[in-house]
Structure formats: structure tokens, C-alpha cells
Amino acid sequence: KYLLVGTVTRGVQKFDLQEKIFTPFLEKGHDGHPLFVRCMIKTKNQGLWIGTEEGIFIYDLKTMEFVNLRHFHNDPYSISDNAIHSLYQDREGGIWIGTFFGGVSYFNDSFLHFEKYYPIIGKNSISGKSISEFCEDGEKNIWIGTEDAGLNKFNPVTKVFTKSPVLSKNIHSLLYDNNKLWIGTFSDGLYVMN
């Protein structure tokens, strides 16, 4: 058994729980530079999604091979930004990708490209572009925490965003449990919504 650890200067390291030693798992990107890892999730199909400052690395745990998804300017099929700060898989199997500068990219196997959500003045859209956290409530709404514009609720059926009345602009953690949404902020304490 092992534990995967994301690091700032050494990518993903594998920690053997019995031997108590670290070995490189995915240390460098295609360019040979060490990866700055911010988040990881293991998906339902046994893939490992790794969010880095160089895009997303999708690691197939069966074949031990990976692909690197990156942002390319004016390419509608690419992710919205390379600085990945959060990853979340919803109950439908879709992957929500929070970026530092480019809002949200959403991937579902039935799509040909990423759906992208970012602030648009005068339209119903997400309030911020620096995405820190996701969670899903009992009605399949996706709650999205931002570091620059507070909390948003997204209804995936109607595609409508609702800005939450939580006063803090800098959301850092979300948890939906027993019909309550727990909201952790950077400096304004903890909020609970029913």
C-alpha cells in the first residue's frame, strides 16, 4: 500500500506505507521541469487526475501512462487555464476543474470539448475567475467557491448561476453533509447554510 503526495518542487511522490520511503511517481512534465502539484483526485474509472501549474496530468493507473491537458489560446477544445487549483468529480462522473485565472472547465465523456464558465459582465455567469473548491448538494447543484468573488451555486440542468449571500469573497473549503453546506473561508471564519 502507498500514499501519493503532491509537492511544490518534486511533482507527485509515492510514499510506501510499509517501508516508509518516498520514490518519484510523476516528478516532471514533458519539458523536464519539476511539477508544482496543487490537487489530485482518483476518478471512478481508476484514472488519476493531477492538477498542476502546467495543466492537468491524467494518469492511467492500469497502463501507467499519462497525458497532459493544457490551455492553448483560441483552442475551444483546451482547458481554460494551466494553473489548476481544484478538481472534483460529480455523481454523473463529470470532472469540474477550477483554475486560478480562467474560471471553470467541465469535462464529461459525452462532450467533444470542455464546457467553460467564467465571469461575464451583464450575463448570468460565475462571479469569479479564481476557483478554489467544488462540492455537490443533494439536488445535484454544484457549489463553487472562489478566491476572488465568493460562493456560487450552479444548476447543471438549467445552467443558471446564483451568487450566495455569504459575505466572504475568499472561499477555501466546502463540504455538503446532512443537508447543510459548510463553508470555510480564508480569514472570515466558518459559515453553515441549510
PDB file of C-alpha atoms in Angstrom:
ATOM      1  CA  LYS A   1       0.000   0.000   0.000  1.00  0.00           C
ATOM      2  CA  TYR A   2       1.115   3.514  -0.738  1.00  0.00           C
ATOM      3  CA  LEU A   3       0.126   7.135  -0.497  1.00  0.00           C
ATOM      4  CA  LEU A   4       0.565   9.689  -3.294  1.00  0.00           C
ATOM      5  CA  VAL A   5       1.783  13.109  -2.165  1.00  0.00           C
ATOM      6  CA  GLY A   6       1.673  16.268  -4.291  1.00  0.00           C
ATOM      7  CA  THR A   7       4.605  18.637  -3.779  1.00  0.00           C
ATOM      8  CA  VAL A   8       5.674  22.133  -4.811  1.00  0.00           C
ATOM      9  CA  THR A   9       9.051  21.213  -6.333  1.00  0.00           C
ATOM     10  CA  ARG A  10       9.056  17.427  -6.868  1.00  0.00           C
ATOM     11  CA  GLY A  11       5.743  16.634  -8.544  1.00  0.00           C
ATOM     12  CA  VAL A  12       3.948  13.577  -7.190  1.00  0.00           C
ATOM     13  CA  GLN A  13       5.889  11.343  -4.831  1.00  0.00           C
ATOM     14  CA  LYS A  14       4.871   7.814  -3.841  1.00  0.00           C
ATOM     15  CA  PHE A  15       5.148   7.033  -0.124  1.00  0.00           C
ATOM     16  CA  ASP A  16       5.374   3.320   0.714  1.00  0.00           C
ATOM     17  CA  LEU A  17       3.379   2.903   3.943  1.00  0.00           C
ATOM     18  CA  GLN A  18       5.261  -0.225   4.973  1.00  0.00           C
ATOM     19  CA  GLU A  19       8.830   0.729   4.021  1.00  0.00           C
ATOM     20  CA  LYS A  20       8.326   4.414   4.967  1.00  0.00           C
ATOM     21  CA  ILE A  21      10.206   5.710   1.917  1.00  0.00           C
ATOM     22  CA  PHE A  22       9.406   8.122  -0.911  1.00  0.00           C
ATOM     23  CA  THR A  23      10.018   7.354  -4.583  1.00  0.00           C
ATOM     24  CA  PRO A  24       9.178   9.506  -7.633  1.00  0.00           C
ATOM     25  CA  PHE A  25       5.762   8.805  -9.178  1.00  0.00           C
ATOM     26  CA  LEU A  26       5.333  11.707 -11.631  1.00  0.00           C
ATOM     27  CA  GLU A  27       8.044  14.207 -10.871  1.00  0.00           C
ATOM     28  CA  LYS A  28       8.480  16.209 -14.082  1.00  0.00           C
ATOM     29  CA  GLY A  29       6.430  17.422 -17.031  1.00  0.00           C
ATOM     30  CA  HIS A  30       7.226  16.956 -20.713  1.00  0.00           C
ATOM     31  CA  ASP A  31       9.623  19.906 -20.603  1.00  0.00           C
ATOM     32  CA  GLY A  32      11.718  18.296 -17.854  1.00  0.00           C
ATOM     33  CA  HIS A  33      10.792  20.872 -15.209  1.00  0.00           C
ATOM     34  CA  PRO A  34       9.573  19.700 -11.782  1.00  0.00           C
ATOM     35  CA  LEU A  35       5.794  19.798 -11.381  1.00  0.00           C
ATOM     36  CA  PHE A  36       4.056  22.074  -8.848  1.00  0.00           C
ATOM     37  CA  VAL A  37       1.084  19.926  -7.767  1.00  0.00           C
ATOM     38  CA  ARG A  38      -1.969  21.591  -6.203  1.00  0.00           C
ATOM     39  CA  CYS A  39      -4.615  18.824  -6.220  1.00  0.00           C
ATOM     40  CA  MET A  40      -5.347  15.214  -7.182  1.00  0.00           C
ATOM     41  CA  ILE A  41      -8.436  13.024  -7.498  1.00  0.00           C
ATOM     42  CA  LYS A  42      -8.872   9.352  -8.292  1.00  0.00           C
ATOM     43  CA  THR A  43     -11.811   9.014 -10.677  1.00  0.00           C
ATOM     44  CA  LYS A  44     -14.442   6.314 -10.873  1.00  0.00           C
ATOM     45  CA  ASN A  45     -12.711   4.740 -13.894  1.00  0.00           C
ATOM     46  CA  GLN A  46      -9.424   4.362 -11.964  1.00  0.00           C
ATOM     47  CA  GLY A  47      -7.758   7.356 -13.535  1.00  0.00           C
ATOM     48  CA  LEU A  48      -5.726   9.799 -11.504  1.00  0.00           C
ATOM     49  CA  TRP A  49      -6.224  13.478 -12.367  1.00  0.00           C
ATOM     50  CA  ILE A  50      -3.360  15.671 -11.165  1.00  0.00           C
ATOM     51  CA  GLY A  51      -3.800  19.443 -11.120  1.00  0.00           C
ATOM     52  CA  THR A  52      -0.533  21.350 -11.589  1.00  0.00           C
ATOM     53  CA  GLU A  53       0.714  24.778 -12.651  1.00  0.00           C
ATOM     54  CA  GLU A  54       1.328  23.127 -16.073  1.00  0.00           C
ATOM     55  CA  GLY A  55      -2.211  21.925 -16.680  1.00  0.00           C
ATOM     56  CA  ILE A  56      -3.736  18.559 -15.862  1.00  0.00           C
ATOM     57  CA  PHE A  57      -1.973  15.225 -15.992  1.00  0.00           C
ATOM     58  CA  ILE A  58      -4.337  12.274 -16.415  1.00  0.00           C
ATOM     59  CA  TYR A  59      -2.533   9.162 -15.252  1.00  0.00           C
ATOM     60  CA  ASP A  60      -3.919   5.745 -16.196  1.00  0.00           C
ATOM     61  CA  LEU A  61      -3.238   3.523 -13.177  1.00  0.00           C
ATOM     62  CA  LYS A  62      -3.625   0.363 -15.301  1.00  0.00           C
ATOM     63  CA  THR A  63      -1.172   1.202 -18.106  1.00  0.00           C
ATOM     64  CA  MET A  64       0.977   3.611 -16.018  1.00  0.00           C
ATOM     65  CA  GLU A  65       0.863   6.142 -18.876  1.00  0.00           C
ATOM     66  CA  PHE A  66      -0.299   9.748 -18.771  1.00  0.00           C
ATOM     67  CA  VAL A  67      -1.495  12.594 -20.967  1.00  0.00           C
ATOM     68  CA  ASN A  68      -1.066  16.289 -20.229  1.00  0.00           C
ATOM     69  CA  LEU A  69      -4.048  18.575 -20.925  1.00  0.00           C
ATOM     70  CA  ARG A  70      -3.024  22.207 -21.365  1.00  0.00           C
ATOM     71  CA  HIS A  71      -4.557  25.531 -22.270  1.00  0.00           C
ATOM     72  CA  PHE A  72      -3.934  26.706 -25.827  1.00  0.00           C
ATOM     73  CA  HIS A  73      -5.007  30.220 -26.784  1.00  0.00           C
ATOM     74  CA  ASN A  74      -8.045  30.278 -29.125  1.00  0.00           C
ATOM     75  CA  ASP A  75      -8.446  26.488 -28.944  1.00  0.00           C
ATOM     76  CA  PRO A  76     -12.049  25.745 -27.852  1.00  0.00           C
ATOM     77  CA  TYR A  77     -11.095  22.139 -27.068  1.00  0.00           C
ATOM     78  CA  SER A  78      -8.465  23.004 -24.464  1.00  0.00           C
ATOM     79  CA  ILE A  79      -8.878  23.754 -20.767  1.00  0.00           C
ATOM     80  CA  SER A  80      -9.365  27.422 -19.823  1.00  0.00           C
ATOM     81  CA  ASP A  81      -6.053  27.908 -17.940  1.00  0.00           C
ATOM     82  CA  ASN A  82      -2.922  25.943 -16.993  1.00  0.00           C
ATOM     83  CA  ALA A  83      -2.885  26.896 -13.281  1.00  0.00           C
ATOM     84  CA  ILE A  84      -5.168  24.181 -11.852  1.00  0.00           C
ATOM     85  CA  HIS A  85      -6.262  24.766  -8.255  1.00  0.00           C
ATOM     86  CA  SER A  86      -9.114  22.310  -7.705  1.00  0.00           C
ATOM     87  CA  LEU A  87     -10.618  19.120  -9.149  1.00  0.00           C
ATOM     88  CA  TYR A  88     -13.940  17.469  -8.361  1.00  0.00           C
ATOM     89  CA  GLN A  89     -15.871  14.516  -9.820  1.00  0.00           C
ATOM     90  CA  ASP A  90     -19.666  14.788  -9.593  1.00  0.00           C
ATOM     91  CA  ARG A  91     -22.136  11.918  -9.221  1.00  0.00           C
ATOM     92  CA  GLU A  92     -22.649  11.795 -13.002  1.00  0.00           C
ATOM     93  CA  GLY A  93     -18.906  11.196 -13.493  1.00  0.00           C
ATOM     94  CA  GLY A  94     -18.139  14.661 -14.870  1.00  0.00           C
ATOM     95  CA  ILE A  95     -14.931  16.415 -13.815  1.00  0.00           C
ATOM     96  CA  TRP A  96     -15.012  20.022 -12.579  1.00  0.00           C
ATOM     97  CA  ILE A  97     -11.707  21.850 -12.996  1.00  0.00           C
ATOM     98  CA  GLY A  98     -11.044  25.040 -11.050  1.00  0.00           C
ATOM     99  CA  THR A  99      -8.314  27.306 -12.367  1.00  0.00           C
ATOM    100  CA  PHE A 100      -6.574  30.316 -10.883  1.00  0.00           C
ATOM    101  CA  PHE A 101      -7.175  32.723 -13.778  1.00  0.00           C
ATOM    102  CA  GLY A 102      -9.644  31.044 -16.161  1.00  0.00           C
ATOM    103  CA  GLY A 103     -12.738  30.145 -14.152  1.00  0.00           C
ATOM    104  CA  VAL A 104     -14.140  26.628 -14.527  1.00  0.00           C
ATOM    105  CA  SER A 105     -13.679  23.958 -17.190  1.00  0.00           C
ATOM    106  CA  TYR A 106     -16.072  20.994 -17.100  1.00  0.00           C
ATOM    107  CA  PHE A 107     -15.422  17.638 -18.755  1.00  0.00           C
ATOM    108  CA  ASN A 108     -17.899  14.848 -19.378  1.00  0.00           C
ATOM    109  CA  ASP A 109     -17.253  11.808 -21.583  1.00  0.00           C
ATOM    110  CA  SER A 110     -20.263  12.712 -23.742  1.00  0.00           C
ATOM    111  CA  PHE A 111     -18.789  16.127 -24.720  1.00  0.00           C
ATOM    112  CA  LEU A 112     -16.418  16.806 -27.588  1.00  0.00           C
ATOM    113  CA  HIS A 113     -14.809  19.706 -25.736  1.00  0.00           C
ATOM    114  CA  PHE A 114     -14.727  21.354 -22.304  1.00  0.00           C
ATOM    115  CA  GLU A 115     -17.621  23.493 -21.159  1.00  0.00           C
ATOM    116  CA  LYS A 116     -16.138  26.698 -19.771  1.00  0.00           C
ATOM    117  CA  TYR A 117     -17.578  29.062 -17.191  1.00  0.00           C
ATOM    118  CA  TYR A 118     -16.026  32.436 -16.363  1.00  0.00           C
ATOM    119  CA  PRO A 119     -17.300  35.879 -15.308  1.00  0.00           C
ATOM    120  CA  ILE A 120     -19.189  37.808 -17.999  1.00  0.00           C
ATOM    121  CA  ILE A 121     -20.444  41.267 -17.063  1.00  0.00           C
ATOM    122  CA  GLY A 122     -24.190  41.705 -17.639  1.00  0.00           C
ATOM    123  CA  LYS A 123     -24.923  37.982 -18.074  1.00  0.00           C
ATOM    124  CA  ASN A 124     -25.771  35.118 -15.755  1.00  0.00           C
ATOM    125  CA  SER A 125     -22.337  33.689 -15.083  1.00  0.00           C
ATOM    126  CA  ILE A 126     -19.993  32.640 -12.323  1.00  0.00           C
ATOM    127  CA  SER A 127     -18.919  35.598 -10.178  1.00  0.00           C
ATOM    128  CA  GLY A 128     -15.168  34.935 -10.063  1.00  0.00           C
ATOM    129  CA  LYS A 129     -12.294  33.513 -12.086  1.00  0.00           C
ATOM    130  CA  SER A 130     -10.079  32.147  -9.288  1.00  0.00           C
ATOM    131  CA  ILE A 131     -11.709  28.820  -8.343  1.00  0.00           C
ATOM    132  CA  SER A 132     -10.735  27.150  -5.085  1.00  0.00           C
ATOM    133  CA  GLU A 133     -13.323  24.459  -4.309  1.00  0.00           C
ATOM    134  CA  PHE A 134     -16.334  22.429  -5.501  1.00  0.00           C
ATOM    135  CA  CYS A 135     -19.000  20.263  -3.885  1.00  0.00           C
ATOM    136  CA  GLU A 136     -22.369  18.818  -4.881  1.00  0.00           C
ATOM    137  CA  ASP A 137     -25.545  19.022  -2.818  1.00  0.00           C
ATOM    138  CA  GLY A 138     -28.432  16.548  -2.537  1.00  0.00           C
ATOM    139  CA  GLU A 139     -30.233  18.136  -5.513  1.00  0.00           C
ATOM    140  CA  LYS A 140     -27.154  17.816  -7.783  1.00  0.00           C
ATOM    141  CA  ASN A 141     -26.394  21.542  -7.673  1.00  0.00           C
ATOM    142  CA  ILE A 142     -22.686  22.292  -7.852  1.00  0.00           C
ATOM    143  CA  TRP A 143     -21.378  24.759  -5.277  1.00  0.00           C
ATOM    144  CA  ILE A 144     -18.285  26.641  -6.427  1.00  0.00           C
ATOM    145  CA  GLY A 145     -16.005  28.557  -4.079  1.00  0.00           C
ATOM    146  CA  THR A 146     -13.849  31.343  -5.487  1.00  0.00           C
ATOM    147  CA  GLU A 147     -10.909  33.219  -4.016  1.00  0.00           C
ATOM    148  CA  ASP A 148     -11.937  36.494  -5.652  1.00  0.00           C
ATOM    149  CA  ALA A 149     -15.755  36.703  -5.640  1.00  0.00           C
ATOM    150  CA  GLY A 150     -17.371  34.457  -3.025  1.00  0.00           C
ATOM    151  CA  LEU A 151     -19.635  31.459  -3.408  1.00  0.00           C
ATOM    152  CA  ASN A 152     -21.781  30.399  -6.384  1.00  0.00           C
ATOM    153  CA  LYS A 153     -24.446  27.735  -6.838  1.00  0.00           C
ATOM    154  CA  PHE A 154     -24.712  26.233 -10.322  1.00  0.00           C
ATOM    155  CA  ASN A 155     -27.735  24.284 -11.510  1.00  0.00           C
ATOM    156  CA  PRO A 156     -26.409  21.889 -14.199  1.00  0.00           C
ATOM    157  CA  VAL A 157     -29.886  21.334 -15.680  1.00  0.00           C
ATOM    158  CA  THR A 158     -30.875  24.984 -16.170  1.00  0.00           C
ATOM    159  CA  LYS A 159     -27.249  26.240 -16.473  1.00  0.00           C
ATOM    160  CA  VAL A 160     -28.088  29.081 -14.065  1.00  0.00           C
ATOM    161  CA  PHE A 161     -25.613  30.541 -11.565  1.00  0.00           C
ATOM    162  CA  THR A 162     -26.798  32.004  -8.273  1.00  0.00           C
ATOM    163  CA  LYS A 163     -24.460  34.127  -6.157  1.00  0.00           C
ATOM    164  CA  SER A 164     -24.607  33.120  -2.495  1.00  0.00           C
ATOM    165  CA  PRO A 165     -25.170  35.703   0.239  1.00  0.00           C
ATOM    166  CA  VAL A 166     -22.087  34.507   2.158  1.00  0.00           C
ATOM    167  CA  LEU A 167     -20.168  37.694   2.902  1.00  0.00           C
ATOM    168  CA  SER A 168     -16.634  36.375   2.398  1.00  0.00           C
ATOM    169  CA  LYS A 169     -15.084  36.751  -1.062  1.00  0.00           C
ATOM    170  CA  ASN A 170     -12.299  34.228  -0.351  1.00  0.00           C
ATOM    171  CA  ILE A 171     -13.705  30.683  -0.036  1.00  0.00           C
ATOM    172  CA  HIS A 172     -11.220  27.876   0.644  1.00  0.00           C
ATOM    173  CA  SER A 173     -13.256  24.784   1.520  1.00  0.00           C
ATOM    174  CA  LEU A 174     -16.740  23.352   1.011  1.00  0.00           C
ATOM    175  CA  LEU A 175     -18.494  20.318   2.483  1.00  0.00           C
ATOM    176  CA  TYR A 176     -22.102  19.240   1.982  1.00  0.00           C
ATOM    177  CA  ASP A 177     -23.292  16.970   4.800  1.00  0.00           C
ATOM    178  CA  ASN A 178     -26.751  16.250   6.303  1.00  0.00           C
ATOM    179  CA  ASN A 179     -28.467  18.916   4.171  1.00  0.00           C
ATOM    180  CA  LYS A 180     -26.003  21.574   5.332  1.00  0.00           C
ATOM    181  CA  LEU A 181     -23.299  23.326   3.364  1.00  0.00           C
ATOM    182  CA  TRP A 182     -20.178  24.041   5.421  1.00  0.00           C
ATOM    183  CA  ILE A 183     -18.115  26.924   4.037  1.00  0.00           C
ATOM    184  CA  GLY A 184     -14.545  27.593   5.137  1.00  0.00           C
ATOM    185  CA  THR A 185     -13.099  30.999   4.326  1.00  0.00           C
ATOM    186  CA  PHE A 186      -9.567  32.375   4.205  1.00  0.00           C
ATOM    187  CA  SER A 187      -9.991  34.883   7.039  1.00  0.00           C
ATOM    188  CA  ASP A 188     -13.702  35.317   7.817  1.00  0.00           C
ATOM    189  CA  GLY A 189     -14.339  32.094   9.738  1.00  0.00           C
ATOM    190  CA  LEU A 190     -16.768  29.266   9.064  1.00  0.00           C
ATOM    191  CA  TYR A 191     -20.305  29.582   7.658  1.00  0.00           C
ATOM    192  CA  VAL A 192     -23.073  26.964   7.635  1.00  0.00           C
ATOM    193  CA  MET A 193     -26.038  27.117   5.228  1.00  0.00           C
ATOM    194  CA  ASN A 194     -29.192  24.980   5.386  1.00  0.00           C
TER     195      ASN A 194
END
